[in-house]
mmCIF file of C-alpha atoms in Angstrom:
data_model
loop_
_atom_site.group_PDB
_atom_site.id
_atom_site.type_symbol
_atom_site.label_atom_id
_atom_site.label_comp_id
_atom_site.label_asym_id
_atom_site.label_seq_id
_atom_site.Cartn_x
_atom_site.Cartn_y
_atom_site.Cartn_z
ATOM 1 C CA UNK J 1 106.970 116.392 3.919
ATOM 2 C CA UNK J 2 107.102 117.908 7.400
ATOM 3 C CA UNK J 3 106.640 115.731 10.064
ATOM 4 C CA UNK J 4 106.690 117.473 13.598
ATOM 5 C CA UNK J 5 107.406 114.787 16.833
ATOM 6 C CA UNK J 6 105.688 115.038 19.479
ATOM 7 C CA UNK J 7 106.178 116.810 22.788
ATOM 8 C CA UNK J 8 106.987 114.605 25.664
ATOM 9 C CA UNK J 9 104.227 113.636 28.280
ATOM 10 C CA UNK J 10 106.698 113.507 30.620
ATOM 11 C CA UNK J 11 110.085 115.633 30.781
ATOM 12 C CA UNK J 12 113.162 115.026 32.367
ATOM 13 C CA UNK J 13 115.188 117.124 34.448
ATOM 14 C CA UNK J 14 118.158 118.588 33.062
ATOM 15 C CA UNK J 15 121.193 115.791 33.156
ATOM 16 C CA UNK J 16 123.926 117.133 35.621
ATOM 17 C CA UNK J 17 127.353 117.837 33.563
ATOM 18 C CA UNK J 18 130.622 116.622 34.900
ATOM 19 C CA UNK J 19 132.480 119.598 35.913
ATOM 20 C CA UNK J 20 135.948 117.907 34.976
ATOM 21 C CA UNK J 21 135.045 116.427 31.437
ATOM 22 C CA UNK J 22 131.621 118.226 31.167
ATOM 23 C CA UNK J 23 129.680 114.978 30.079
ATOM 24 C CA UNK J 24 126.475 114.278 31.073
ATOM 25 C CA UNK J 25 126.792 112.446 34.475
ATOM 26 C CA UNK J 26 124.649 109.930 36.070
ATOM 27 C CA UNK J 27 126.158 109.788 39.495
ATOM 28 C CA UNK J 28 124.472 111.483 42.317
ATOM 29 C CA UNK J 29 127.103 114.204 43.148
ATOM 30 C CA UNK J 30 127.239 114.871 39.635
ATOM 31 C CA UNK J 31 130.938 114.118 38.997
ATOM 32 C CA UNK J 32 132.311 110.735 37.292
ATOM 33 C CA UNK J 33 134.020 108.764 40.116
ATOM 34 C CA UNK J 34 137.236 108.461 37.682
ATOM 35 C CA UNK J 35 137.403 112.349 37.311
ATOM 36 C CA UNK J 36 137.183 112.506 41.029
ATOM 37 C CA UNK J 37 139.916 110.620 41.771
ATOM 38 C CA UNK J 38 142.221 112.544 39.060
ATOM 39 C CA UNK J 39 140.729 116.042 40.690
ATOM 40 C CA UNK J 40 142.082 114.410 43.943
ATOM 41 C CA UNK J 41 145.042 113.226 42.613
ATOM 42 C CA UNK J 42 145.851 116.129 40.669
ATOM 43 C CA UNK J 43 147.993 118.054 43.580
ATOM 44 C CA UNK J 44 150.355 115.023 44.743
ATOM 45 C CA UNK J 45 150.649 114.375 41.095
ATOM 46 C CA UNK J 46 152.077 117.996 40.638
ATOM 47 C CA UNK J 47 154.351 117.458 43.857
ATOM 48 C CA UNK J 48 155.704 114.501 42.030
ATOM 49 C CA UNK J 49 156.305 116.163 38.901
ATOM 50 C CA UNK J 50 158.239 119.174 40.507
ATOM 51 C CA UNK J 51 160.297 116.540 42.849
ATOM 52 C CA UNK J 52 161.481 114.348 39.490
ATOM 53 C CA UNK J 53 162.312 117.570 37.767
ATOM 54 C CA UNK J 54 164.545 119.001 40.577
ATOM 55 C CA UNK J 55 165.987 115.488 40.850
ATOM 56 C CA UNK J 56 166.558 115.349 37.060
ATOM 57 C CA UNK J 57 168.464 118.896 37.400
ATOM 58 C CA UNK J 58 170.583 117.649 40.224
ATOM 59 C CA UNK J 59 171.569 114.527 38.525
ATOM 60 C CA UNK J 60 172.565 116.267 35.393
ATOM 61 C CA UNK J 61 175.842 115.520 34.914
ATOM 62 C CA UNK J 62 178.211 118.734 34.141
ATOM 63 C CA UNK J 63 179.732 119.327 30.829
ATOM 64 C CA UNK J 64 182.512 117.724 29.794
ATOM 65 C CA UNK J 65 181.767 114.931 33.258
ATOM 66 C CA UNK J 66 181.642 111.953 30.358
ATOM 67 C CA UNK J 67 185.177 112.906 29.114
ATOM 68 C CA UNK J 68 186.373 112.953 32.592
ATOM 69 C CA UNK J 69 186.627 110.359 35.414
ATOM 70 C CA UNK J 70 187.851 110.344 38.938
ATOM 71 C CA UNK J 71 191.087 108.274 40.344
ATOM 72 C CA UNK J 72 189.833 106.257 43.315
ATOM 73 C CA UNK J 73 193.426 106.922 44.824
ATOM 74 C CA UNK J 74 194.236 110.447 44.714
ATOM 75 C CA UNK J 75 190.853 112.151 43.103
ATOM 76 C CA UNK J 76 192.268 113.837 40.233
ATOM 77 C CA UNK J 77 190.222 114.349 37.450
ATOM 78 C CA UNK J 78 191.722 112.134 34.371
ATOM 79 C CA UNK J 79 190.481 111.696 30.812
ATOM 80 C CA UNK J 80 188.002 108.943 30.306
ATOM 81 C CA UNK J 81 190.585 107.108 27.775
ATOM 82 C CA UNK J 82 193.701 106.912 29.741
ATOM 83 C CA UNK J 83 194.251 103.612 31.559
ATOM 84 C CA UNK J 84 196.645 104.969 34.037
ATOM 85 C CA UNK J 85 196.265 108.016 36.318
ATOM 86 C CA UNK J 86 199.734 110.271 36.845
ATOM 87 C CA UNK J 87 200.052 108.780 40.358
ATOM 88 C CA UNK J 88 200.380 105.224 38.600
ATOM 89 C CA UNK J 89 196.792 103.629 39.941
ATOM 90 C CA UNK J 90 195.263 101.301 36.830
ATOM 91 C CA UNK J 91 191.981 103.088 35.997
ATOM 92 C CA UNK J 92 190.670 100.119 34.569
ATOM 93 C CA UNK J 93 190.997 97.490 37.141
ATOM 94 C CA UNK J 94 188.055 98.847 39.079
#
């Protein structure tokens, strides 16, 4: 059986759609106050995300740094394992 429903007495206006998440939105500007503030936030977000990534590239240690450590007293460059630097300075009483 084939039941039609009836047409509306009264109809609605179209809902407005969230241009971020294109759901139906109930606000008046037509935008869900939680996708505005990630539209707004979306640029310093991006600055942040390029400034950690350049940081993350500059703190990148070299290859080879963690076999390698520095003498505090006459900045040669000495294997990580060796307690005592040519110049006799005790690497590992820091």
């Amino acid at each position: 059986m084939h039941v039609l429903k009836p047409d509306p007495i009264f109809h609605q206006p179209p809902q407005k759609l969230c241009p971020i998440c294109s759901a139906a939105s109930y606000s008046r500007d037509g935008i869900h106050p939680q996708c505005a503030v990630q539209q707004a936030d979306e640029p310093r977000s991006l600055r942040l995300r390029l400034k950690r990534r350049e940081k993350a590239k500059a703190d990148k240690p070299k290859q080879g740094s963690w076999t390698i450590k520095k003498c505090p007293k006459c900045d040669a460059q000495v294997h990580a394992r060796r307690a005592k630097c040519d110049c006799g300075h005790n690497l590992d009483s820091r």
